[in-house]
Structure formats: C-alpha cells, structure tokens
Amino acid sequence: MARSDFRFFHDLRVRYSEIDGQGVVFNAHYLTYFDVAITEYFRGMAFDYSAYAKETGLDFHLVKSLVNYAKPILFDAEIQVGCRTAKIGNSSLTFILEVFEKESETIYSSGEIIWVNTDQSSHKTVRIGDNLRELIDRFEDN
C-alpha cells in the first residue's frame, strides 16, 4: 500500500529499550506499534474505547496478528504508523497497518490485525453495533 491509502497516522520515535542485540527494533515491538496506532486511531475518531467496554460489557479479542518485516528500524528513527479499517464483518474488525519512515514512502513493516467483538461475561462473539460501524465509515470516508 501507499501512504495515500491511509487517512490516519500515529507518530512514534524508536526508544533505546526497543532495540535488540543486533541494533534494530526487536520484532515483538512491531505489534506494540500496531496496538498503539489502533488505540490512537479510535481516539482520532472520538470513539471512547474504555467507555465502550465499561458501558456495554463488550470488548475486542485479538484473533489474528500478522507482521511483515520489510526493512530494519534503527534506534531514534522517527516513524509513522498508518492505520485503517479494511473490513467490518459481522463481529470482526480487520485493520491494515504500515510502518513508514516519517514523511516518506519508505515502508519498514506492514501487517494485519483482526479483532472480534466479544461479550466479556460469556466470551461469545457479538455483532458490532451500528453506531461503531457508522463512526468507522465516516472516519474512513466510505
């Protein structure tokens, strides 16, 4: 994908604690970058994730995480994580994410995250409500 495929980006700077013995970002931190970007994506669309969980008894479970590594990221690099909702299923959200060099088309990593909306008492999947569907559609200009 290209930067132009994303309308939301979250800026990060690589910290020393994220570097491994090879001097590059340790692979597991990419999932942290994705998670932070998704949280900020929801904040950017004015969706109060914490209130949603508390008020409805629903929350999202991660069911798939995929990370593709294209280029190593070094300490102190300024990066931007692009995030978009690629698909809204009955009970699932599919996010596409890419880690870019700041203000560049250079891609360090790409990935896919799938969440399933779940009742926290029964742990059964639950249809995503119309309010959230509409909020995402408006935010993504669908």
Phi, psi and omega in degrees: 000164177251162177307323183294347177280352181245138174255352180236134175226146172238128181275138175221159173233131184292126180266157181301324182293348180267357183267142177261188182295343178272357179083015179236167178299127178297138190306322183294337181292338178298322177293326174295317177302317179297315182297316178298318181296320178295318177301314180290328175301312177296318177300320180296334178263010179064037174260119181272093185301316181298315179296320178304312181295316182292316186282330185256340186075012179252154175203169181259136173255137174286127177243345177208136171223129181229129178233127172251130182256119183256324185205137180295147176252133183261163177308139175073006178294141173265123184233161175229129179258115175276139182222137174210154173272116181275330183205138170248111178270193177299309180236004187241154171238130176249120179255141171249133182227146173220139177259118181249152164296141184304131177055036183219163174272357181294124181257125175272324187200154173223159181194174178224135177234132175240127176248148174239130178289127190223137172289125187285346176275313184264343185061029176262149178291149182225140178303140175288131183292157181299325181301313180291320178303312181294321179298315179295314180302317178296316182296321180273358181059041178275000000 
